[in-house]
mmCIF file of C-alpha atoms in Angstrom:
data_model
loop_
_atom_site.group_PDB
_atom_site.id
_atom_site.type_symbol
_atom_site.label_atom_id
_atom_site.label_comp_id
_atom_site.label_asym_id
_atom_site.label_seq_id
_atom_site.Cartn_x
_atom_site.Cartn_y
_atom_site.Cartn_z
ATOM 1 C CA UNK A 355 5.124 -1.989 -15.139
ATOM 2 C CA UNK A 356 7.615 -1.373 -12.545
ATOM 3 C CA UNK A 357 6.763 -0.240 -8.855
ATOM 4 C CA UNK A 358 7.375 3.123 -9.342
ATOM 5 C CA UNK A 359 5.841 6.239 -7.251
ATOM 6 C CA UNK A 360 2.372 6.959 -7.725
ATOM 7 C CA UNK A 361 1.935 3.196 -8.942
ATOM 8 C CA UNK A 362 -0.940 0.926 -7.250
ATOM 9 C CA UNK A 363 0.847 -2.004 -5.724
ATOM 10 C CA UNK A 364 -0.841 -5.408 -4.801
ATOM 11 C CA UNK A 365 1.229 -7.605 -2.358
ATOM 12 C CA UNK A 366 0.818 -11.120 -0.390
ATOM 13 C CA UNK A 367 3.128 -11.236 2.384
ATOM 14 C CA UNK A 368 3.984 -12.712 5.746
ATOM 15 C CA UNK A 369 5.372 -10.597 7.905
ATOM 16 C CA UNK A 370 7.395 -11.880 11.162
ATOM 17 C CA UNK A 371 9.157 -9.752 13.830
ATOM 18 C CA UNK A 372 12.070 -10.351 16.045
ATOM 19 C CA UNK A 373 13.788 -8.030 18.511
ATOM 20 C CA UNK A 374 17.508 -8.040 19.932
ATOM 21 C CA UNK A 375 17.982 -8.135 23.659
ATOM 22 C CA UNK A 376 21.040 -8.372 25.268
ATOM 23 C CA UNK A 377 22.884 -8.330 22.024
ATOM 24 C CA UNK A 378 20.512 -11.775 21.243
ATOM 25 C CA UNK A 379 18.506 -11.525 18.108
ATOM 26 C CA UNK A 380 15.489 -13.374 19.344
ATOM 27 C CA UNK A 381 13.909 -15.772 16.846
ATOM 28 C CA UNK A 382 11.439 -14.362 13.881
ATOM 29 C CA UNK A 383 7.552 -14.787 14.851
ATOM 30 C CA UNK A 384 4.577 -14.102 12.241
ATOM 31 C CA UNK A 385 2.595 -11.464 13.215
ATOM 32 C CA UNK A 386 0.340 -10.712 9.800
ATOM 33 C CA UNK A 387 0.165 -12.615 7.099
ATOM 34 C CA UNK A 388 -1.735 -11.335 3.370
ATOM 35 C CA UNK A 389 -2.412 -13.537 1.861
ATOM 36 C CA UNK A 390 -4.372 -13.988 -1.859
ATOM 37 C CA UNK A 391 -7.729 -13.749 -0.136
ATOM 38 C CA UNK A 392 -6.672 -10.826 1.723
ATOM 39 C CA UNK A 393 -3.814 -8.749 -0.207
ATOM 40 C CA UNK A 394 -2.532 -5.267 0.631
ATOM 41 C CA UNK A 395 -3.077 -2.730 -1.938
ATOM 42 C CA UNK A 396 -1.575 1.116 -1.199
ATOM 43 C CA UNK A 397 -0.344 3.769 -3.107
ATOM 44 C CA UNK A 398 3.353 3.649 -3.353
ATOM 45 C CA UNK A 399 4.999 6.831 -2.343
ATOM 46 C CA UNK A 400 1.812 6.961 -0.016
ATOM 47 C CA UNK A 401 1.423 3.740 2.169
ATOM 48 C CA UNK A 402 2.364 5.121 5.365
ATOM 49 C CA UNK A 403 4.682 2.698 6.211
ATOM 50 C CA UNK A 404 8.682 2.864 7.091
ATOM 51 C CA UNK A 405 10.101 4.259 4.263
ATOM 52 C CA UNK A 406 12.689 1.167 3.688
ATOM 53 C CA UNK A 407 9.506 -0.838 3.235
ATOM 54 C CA UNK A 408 8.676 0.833 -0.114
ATOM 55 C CA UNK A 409 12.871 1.512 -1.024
ATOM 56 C CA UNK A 410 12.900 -2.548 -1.329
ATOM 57 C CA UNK A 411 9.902 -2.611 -3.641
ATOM 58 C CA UNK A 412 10.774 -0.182 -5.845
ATOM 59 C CA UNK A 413 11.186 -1.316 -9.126
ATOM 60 C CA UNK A 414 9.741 -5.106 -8.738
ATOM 61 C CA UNK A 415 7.222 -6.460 -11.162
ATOM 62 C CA UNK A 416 4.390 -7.885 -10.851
ATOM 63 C CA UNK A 417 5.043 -12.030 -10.123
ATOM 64 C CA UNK A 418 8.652 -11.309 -8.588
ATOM 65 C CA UNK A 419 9.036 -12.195 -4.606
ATOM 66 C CA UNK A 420 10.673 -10.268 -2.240
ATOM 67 C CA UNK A 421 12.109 -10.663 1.240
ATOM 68 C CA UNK A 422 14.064 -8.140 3.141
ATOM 69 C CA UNK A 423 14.547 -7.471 6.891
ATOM 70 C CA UNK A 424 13.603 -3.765 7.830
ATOM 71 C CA UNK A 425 15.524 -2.959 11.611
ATOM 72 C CA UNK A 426 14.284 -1.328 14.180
ATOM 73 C CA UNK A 427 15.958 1.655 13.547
ATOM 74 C CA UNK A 428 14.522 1.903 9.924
ATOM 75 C CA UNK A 429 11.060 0.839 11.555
ATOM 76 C CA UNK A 430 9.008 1.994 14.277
ATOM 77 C CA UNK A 431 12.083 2.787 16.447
ATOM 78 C CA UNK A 432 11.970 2.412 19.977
ATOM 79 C CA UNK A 433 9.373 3.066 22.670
ATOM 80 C CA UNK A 434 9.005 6.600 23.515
ATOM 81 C CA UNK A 435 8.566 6.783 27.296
ATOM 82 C CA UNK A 436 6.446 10.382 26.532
ATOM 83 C CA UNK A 437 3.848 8.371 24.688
ATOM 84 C CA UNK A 438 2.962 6.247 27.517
ATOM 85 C CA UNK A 439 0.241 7.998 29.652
ATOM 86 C CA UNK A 440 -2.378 7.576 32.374
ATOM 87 C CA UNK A 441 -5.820 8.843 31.258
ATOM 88 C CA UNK A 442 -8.935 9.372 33.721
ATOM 89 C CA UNK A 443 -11.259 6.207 32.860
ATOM 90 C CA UNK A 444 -14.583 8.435 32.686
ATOM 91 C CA UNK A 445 -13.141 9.370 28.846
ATOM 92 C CA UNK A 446 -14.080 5.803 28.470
ATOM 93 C CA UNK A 447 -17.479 5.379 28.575
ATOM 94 C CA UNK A 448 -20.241 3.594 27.536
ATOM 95 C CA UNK A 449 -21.820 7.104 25.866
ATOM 96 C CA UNK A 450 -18.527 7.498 24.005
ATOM 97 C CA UNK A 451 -18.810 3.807 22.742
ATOM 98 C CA UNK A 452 -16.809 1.701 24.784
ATOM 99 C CA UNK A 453 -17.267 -1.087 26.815
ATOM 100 C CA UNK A 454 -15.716 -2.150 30.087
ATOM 101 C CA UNK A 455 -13.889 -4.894 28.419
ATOM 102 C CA UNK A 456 -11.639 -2.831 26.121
ATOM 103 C CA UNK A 457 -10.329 -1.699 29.372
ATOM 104 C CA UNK A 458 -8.532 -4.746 29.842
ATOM 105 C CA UNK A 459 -4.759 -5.456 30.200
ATOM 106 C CA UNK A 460 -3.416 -6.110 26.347
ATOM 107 C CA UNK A 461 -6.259 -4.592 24.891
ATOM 108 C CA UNK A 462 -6.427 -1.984 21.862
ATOM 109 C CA UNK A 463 -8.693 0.994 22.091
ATOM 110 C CA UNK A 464 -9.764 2.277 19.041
ATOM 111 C CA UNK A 465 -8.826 6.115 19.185
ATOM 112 C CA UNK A 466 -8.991 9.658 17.261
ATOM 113 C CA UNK A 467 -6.460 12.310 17.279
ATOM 114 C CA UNK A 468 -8.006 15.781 17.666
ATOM 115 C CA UNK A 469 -7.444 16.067 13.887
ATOM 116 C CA UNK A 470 -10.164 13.061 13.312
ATOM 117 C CA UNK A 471 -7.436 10.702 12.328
ATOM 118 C CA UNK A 472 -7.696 7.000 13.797
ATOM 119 C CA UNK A 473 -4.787 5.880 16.133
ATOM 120 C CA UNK A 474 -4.934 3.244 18.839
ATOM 121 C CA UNK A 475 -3.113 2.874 22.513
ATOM 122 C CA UNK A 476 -2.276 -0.465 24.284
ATOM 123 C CA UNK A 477 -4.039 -0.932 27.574
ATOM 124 C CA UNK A 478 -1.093 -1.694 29.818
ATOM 125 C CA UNK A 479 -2.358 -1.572 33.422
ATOM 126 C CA UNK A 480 -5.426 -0.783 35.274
ATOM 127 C CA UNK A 481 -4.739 2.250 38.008
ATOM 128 C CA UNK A 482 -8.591 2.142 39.344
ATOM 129 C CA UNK A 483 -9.792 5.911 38.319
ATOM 130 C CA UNK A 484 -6.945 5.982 35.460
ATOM 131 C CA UNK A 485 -6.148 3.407 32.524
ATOM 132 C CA UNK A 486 -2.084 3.554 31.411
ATOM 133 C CA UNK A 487 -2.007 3.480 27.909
ATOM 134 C CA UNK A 488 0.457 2.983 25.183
ATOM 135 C CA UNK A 489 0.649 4.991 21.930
ATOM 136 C CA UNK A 490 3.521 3.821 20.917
ATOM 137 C CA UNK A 491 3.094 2.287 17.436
ATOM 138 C CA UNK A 492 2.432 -2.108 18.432
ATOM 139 C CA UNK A 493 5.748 -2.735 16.058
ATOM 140 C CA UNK A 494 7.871 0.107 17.738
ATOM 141 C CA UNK A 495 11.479 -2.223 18.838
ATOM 142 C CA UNK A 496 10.750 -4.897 16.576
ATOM 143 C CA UNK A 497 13.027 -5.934 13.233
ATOM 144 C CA UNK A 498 10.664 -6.479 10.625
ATOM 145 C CA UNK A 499 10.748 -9.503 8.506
ATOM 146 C CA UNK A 500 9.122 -8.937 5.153
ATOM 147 C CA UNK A 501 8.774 -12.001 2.560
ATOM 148 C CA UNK A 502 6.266 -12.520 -0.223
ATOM 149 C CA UNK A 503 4.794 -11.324 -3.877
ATOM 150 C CA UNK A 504 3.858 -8.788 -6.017
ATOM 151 C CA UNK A 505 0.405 -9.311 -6.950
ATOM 152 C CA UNK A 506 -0.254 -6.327 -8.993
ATOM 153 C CA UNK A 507 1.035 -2.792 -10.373
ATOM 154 C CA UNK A 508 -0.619 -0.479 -12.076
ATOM 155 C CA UNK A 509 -0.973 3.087 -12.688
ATOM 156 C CA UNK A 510 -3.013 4.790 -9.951
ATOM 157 C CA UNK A 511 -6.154 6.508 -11.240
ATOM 158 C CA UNK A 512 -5.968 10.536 -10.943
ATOM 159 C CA UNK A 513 -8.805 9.700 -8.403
ATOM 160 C CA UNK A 514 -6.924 7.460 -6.437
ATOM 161 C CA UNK A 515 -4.333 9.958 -6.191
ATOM 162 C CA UNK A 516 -6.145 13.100 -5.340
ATOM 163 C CA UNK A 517 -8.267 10.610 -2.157
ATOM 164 C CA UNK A 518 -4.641 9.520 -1.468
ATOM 165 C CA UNK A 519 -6.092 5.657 -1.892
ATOM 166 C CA UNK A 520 -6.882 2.942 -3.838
ATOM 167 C CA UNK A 521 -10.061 2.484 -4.852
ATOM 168 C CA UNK A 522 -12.342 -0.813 -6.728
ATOM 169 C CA UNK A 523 -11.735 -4.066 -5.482
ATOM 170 C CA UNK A 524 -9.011 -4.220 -2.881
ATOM 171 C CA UNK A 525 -9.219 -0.337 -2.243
ATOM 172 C CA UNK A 526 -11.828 2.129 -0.535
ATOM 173 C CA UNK A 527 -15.653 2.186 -1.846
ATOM 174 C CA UNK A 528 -16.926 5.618 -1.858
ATOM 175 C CA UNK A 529 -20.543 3.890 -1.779
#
């Protein structure tokens, strides 16, 4: 079966990111790397990732390898200055389940949206009664460097596709 929308599709990858400065392409570092202990299954047509991530997939087979180079542009983009923000600190607390180390510079706070839906912000700088965060996605001005394997495709469940995720072994557990 090809990779084809509405397909499950197993991958091992690493994936390494580099970012021009100065019209210098700095050199590729790993940032994530799937491997066969730890593959990434999603939905394709539903993976929530750049859309020239899935465009380069479509129609491998299971076994083939892949490498492509996604740019910035065709990525995360660059930083939005509007999604950088100082917050009070007290929204931090202990009673809302954080501690005063994931306050720290380089940190990232687990977050929800007001719509329930996770989301995390960089901890750039103390201000004393205000934290400046980052929501800016961590990839946003990075080329991304995709190499690695189909593991698996198969025909997503009608179950999989109404939950909008895989399910069984490398998906969600309802349990």
């Amino acid at each position: 079966m090809e990779i084809s929308n509405n397909a499950v599709v197993g991958l091992t990858y690493e994936l390494k990111v580099s970012k021009e400065q100065d019209e210098i392409e700095s050199a590729p570092f790993s940032v994530e790397v799937r491997d066969e202990e730890d593959p990434f299954y999603f939905i394709f047509g539903q993976s929530g990732l750049p859309e020239k991530f899935e465009s380069y997939l479509a129609g491998k087979k299971e076994g083939e390898s892949f490498s492509f180079i996604i740019p910035t542009a065709d990525a995360y983009g660059e930083a939005d200055e509007e999604l950088i923000m100082a917050l009070p600190k007290d929204q931090f607390s202990k009673e809302r389940g954080f501690e005063p180390f994931m306050l720290e510079e380089g940190n990232f706070l687990p977050l929800m949206d007001e719509n329930g839906f996770p989301l995390q912000a960089k901890v750039l700088k103390d201000l004393g009664e205000e934290v400046l965060l980052d929501f800016n996605h961590p990839l946003v001005g990075f080329d991304l460097h995709f190499e690695g394997e189909v593991l698996e495709v198969r025909e997503a469940t009608p179950e999989e596709l109404d939950h909008g995720h895989v399910h069984g072994e490398h998906g969600f557990d309802h349990k």
